[in-house]
mmCIF file of C-alpha atoms in Angstrom:
data_model
loop_
_atom_site.group_PDB
_atom_site.id
_atom_site.type_symbol
_atom_site.label_atom_id
_atom_site.label_comp_id
_atom_site.label_asym_id
_atom_site.label_seq_id
_atom_site.Cartn_x
_atom_site.Cartn_y
_atom_site.Cartn_z
ATOM 1 C CA MET A 1 -26.380 10.812 42.640
ATOM 2 C CA LYS A 2 -26.676 11.753 39.029
ATOM 3 C CA THR A 3 -22.738 11.589 39.059
ATOM 4 C CA SER A 4 -23.034 7.861 39.779
ATOM 5 C CA ALA A 5 -25.156 7.372 37.620
ATOM 6 C CA LEU A 6 -23.149 8.990 34.947
ATOM 7 C CA LEU A 7 -19.928 6.672 35.555
ATOM 8 C CA LEU A 8 -21.621 3.286 35.714
ATOM 9 C CA ALA A 9 -23.741 4.561 31.847
ATOM 10 C CA LEU A 10 -20.467 5.642 30.996
ATOM 11 C CA PRO A 11 -18.658 1.841 30.610
ATOM 12 C CA ILE A 12 -22.494 0.607 29.747
ATOM 13 C CA SER A 13 -22.287 2.413 26.559
ATOM 14 C CA ILE A 14 -18.323 1.602 25.703
ATOM 15 C CA LEU A 15 -19.223 -1.934 26.220
ATOM 16 C CA ALA A 16 -22.599 -1.716 23.902
ATOM 17 C CA ASN A 17 -20.958 0.305 21.174
ATOM 18 C CA PHE A 18 -17.703 -1.712 21.243
ATOM 19 C CA SER A 19 -19.813 -5.098 21.853
ATOM 20 C CA LEU A 20 -21.858 -5.283 18.024
ATOM 21 C CA ARG A 21 -21.889 -7.934 16.022
ATOM 22 C CA ALA A 22 -19.928 -6.306 12.417
ATOM 23 C CA SER A 23 -22.350 -7.576 10.314
ATOM 24 C CA ALA A 24 -25.296 -5.176 8.300
ATOM 25 C CA ASP A 25 -28.857 -5.656 8.454
ATOM 26 C CA SER A 26 -31.148 -6.770 5.581
ATOM 27 C CA THR A 27 -31.031 -2.944 4.010
ATOM 28 C CA ALA A 28 -27.365 -3.990 2.556
ATOM 29 C CA GLY A 29 -25.645 -6.365 0.242
ATOM 30 C CA LEU A 30 -22.487 -8.090 1.068
ATOM 31 C CA ILE A 31 -19.718 -6.882 -1.725
ATOM 32 C CA LEU A 32 -16.696 -8.487 -0.137
ATOM 33 C CA SER A 33 -15.346 -10.800 2.259
ATOM 34 C CA THR A 34 -12.098 -11.688 3.228
ATOM 35 C CA LYS A 35 -10.154 -13.523 6.485
ATOM 36 C CA CYS A 36 -6.309 -11.584 7.082
ATOM 37 C CA GLN A 37 -3.725 -12.173 9.211
ATOM 38 C CA GLY A 38 -3.684 -11.608 12.747
ATOM 39 C CA ARG A 39 -7.469 -12.973 12.637
ATOM 40 C CA TYR A 40 -9.291 -9.845 10.934
ATOM 41 C CA GLU A 41 -12.136 -10.766 9.114
ATOM 42 C CA ILE A 42 -13.267 -7.813 6.820
ATOM 43 C CA ASN A 43 -16.981 -7.135 5.237
ATOM 44 C CA ILE A 44 -17.649 -4.733 2.965
ATOM 45 C CA TRP A 45 -21.507 -3.897 2.528
ATOM 46 C CA GLN A 46 -23.902 -1.538 0.079
ATOM 47 C CA ASN A 47 -26.742 0.175 1.045
ATOM 48 C CA TYR A 48 -29.728 -1.178 -1.510
ATOM 49 C CA ASN A 49 -31.033 2.193 -1.314
ATOM 50 C CA SER A 50 -27.894 5.325 -0.753
ATOM 51 C CA GLY A 51 -25.651 2.948 -2.775
ATOM 52 C CA GLU A 52 -23.409 3.806 0.695
ATOM 53 C CA LEU A 53 -20.566 1.885 1.571
ATOM 54 C CA LEU A 54 -20.198 0.295 5.474
ATOM 55 C CA TYR A 55 -16.959 -1.912 6.127
ATOM 56 C CA ARG A 56 -17.476 -4.299 9.381
ATOM 57 C CA ALA A 57 -14.677 -5.793 10.778
ATOM 58 C CA THR A 58 -13.871 -8.597 13.647
ATOM 59 C CA SER A 59 -10.345 -9.253 15.205
ATOM 60 C CA PRO A 60 -9.334 -9.962 18.053
ATOM 61 C CA ASN A 61 -8.538 -5.773 19.075
ATOM 62 C CA GLY A 62 -12.603 -5.980 18.975
ATOM 63 C CA ASN A 63 -15.365 -5.200 16.242
ATOM 64 C CA LEU A 64 -15.453 -1.899 13.855
ATOM 65 C CA SER A 65 -18.474 -0.418 12.132
ATOM 66 C CA LEU A 66 -18.118 2.096 9.371
ATOM 67 C CA GLY A 67 -20.122 4.095 6.778
ATOM 68 C CA LYS A 68 -19.240 6.614 4.757
ATOM 69 C CA GLY A 69 -16.983 4.446 2.547
ATOM 70 C CA THR A 70 -15.465 4.848 -0.813
ATOM 71 C CA SER A 71 -14.597 2.512 -3.811
ATOM 72 C CA GLN A 72 -12.125 3.620 -6.406
ATOM 73 C CA ALA A 73 -10.095 1.115 -9.288
ATOM 74 C CA THR A 74 -6.695 1.004 -8.350
ATOM 75 C CA GLU A 75 -4.024 -0.362 -10.990
ATOM 76 C CA GLY A 76 -6.830 -2.539 -11.932
ATOM 77 C CA VAL A 77 -7.683 -3.678 -8.471
ATOM 78 C CA ARG A 78 -10.852 -2.772 -6.586
ATOM 79 C CA VAL A 79 -9.566 -0.311 -2.885
ATOM 80 C CA TYR A 80 -12.835 1.189 -1.034
ATOM 81 C CA LYS A 81 -11.453 3.326 1.889
ATOM 82 C CA PHE A 82 -13.139 3.727 4.941
ATOM 83 C CA ARG A 83 -12.192 7.015 7.849
ATOM 84 C CA ASN A 84 -12.755 6.856 11.518
ATOM 85 C CA ARG A 85 -11.005 10.378 12.891
ATOM 86 C CA ASN A 86 -7.252 10.209 12.695
ATOM 87 C CA TYR A 87 -7.216 6.148 11.058
ATOM 88 C CA GLU A 88 -8.106 5.520 6.997
ATOM 89 C CA TYR A 89 -8.819 2.209 6.365
ATOM 90 C CA SER A 90 -7.870 0.576 3.371
ATOM 91 C CA VAL A 91 -8.926 -3.084 1.626
ATOM 92 C CA TRP A 92 -8.128 -4.011 -1.495
ATOM 93 C CA ASP A 93 -9.963 -5.914 -3.725
ATOM 94 C CA GLY A 94 -7.621 -8.563 -5.080
ATOM 95 C CA THR A 95 -4.110 -8.019 -5.989
ATOM 96 C CA LEU A 96 -2.180 -8.006 -9.607
ATOM 97 C CA ASP A 97 -1.627 -11.332 -9.380
ATOM 98 C CA ASN A 98 -4.020 -13.603 -7.290
ATOM 99 C CA PRO A 99 -7.812 -11.925 -7.689
ATOM 100 C CA GLN A 100 -8.727 -14.214 -4.756
ATOM 101 C CA ALA A 101 -5.986 -12.296 -2.745
ATOM 102 C CA GLY A 102 -6.216 -8.901 -1.231
ATOM 103 C CA THR A 103 -4.592 -6.169 1.583
ATOM 104 C CA LEU A 104 -6.018 -4.753 5.131
ATOM 105 C CA GLU A 105 -3.960 -1.254 5.161
ATOM 106 C CA VAL A 106 -4.622 0.634 7.877
ATOM 107 C CA TYR A 107 -3.559 4.195 8.440
ATOM 108 C CA LYS A 108 -3.416 7.074 11.414
ATOM 109 C CA ASN A 109 -2.241 10.465 10.124
ATOM 110 C CA ASN A 110 -1.493 9.602 6.487
ATOM 111 C CA ARG A 111 1.112 6.834 7.916
ATOM 112 C CA ILE A 112 0.983 3.078 8.062
ATOM 113 C CA VAL A 113 0.241 1.781 11.339
ATOM 114 C CA MET A 114 -0.406 -1.863 10.159
ATOM 115 C CA LYS A 115 -0.743 -3.520 6.570
ATOM 116 C CA GLN A 116 -2.339 -7.562 6.790
ATOM 117 C CA ALA A 117 -2.506 -10.082 3.895
ATOM 118 C CA CYS A 118 -5.841 -11.354 3.394
ATOM 119 C CA ILE A 119 -7.768 -14.107 1.123
ATOM 120 C CA LYS A 120 -11.169 -13.509 0.041
ATOM 121 C CA SER A 121 -13.880 -15.955 1.879
#
C-alpha cells in the first residue's frame, strides 16, 4: 500500500513542479523580458524586499524557475547568471551593437551547451 501510494505521488509532484507558470508574484518587479530563438521566453525579476534576482523561463522543453541570481556589468552589458546543479544560465541584457538584443547561454559543467539570440520584449 505504501509503495503504490509513493509511486502515485511521485509523478504528481514531478508534474506539479514542471507545470508551474514562469512568473513572479507581487513581491518582485520585472527588470528584463526577452524572447529568444527556439521559443524561449526569459524574464528576470528582482524581489522588492531582499533584492534577490529570479529567473523565469518558458520554452518548448518546459518551464524553469530559479532564484539567487547574480548581476554584473561585462563589456558594457549587464549579465544575469543563475545556477541549477551542473547548469549555469547567463542572460545578456543587450549587446554593444544593439541594446535591444541579447543572448541566452546555457552551460553544463562549464561547457556551453546552448546559445540563443534574444530580443527584448
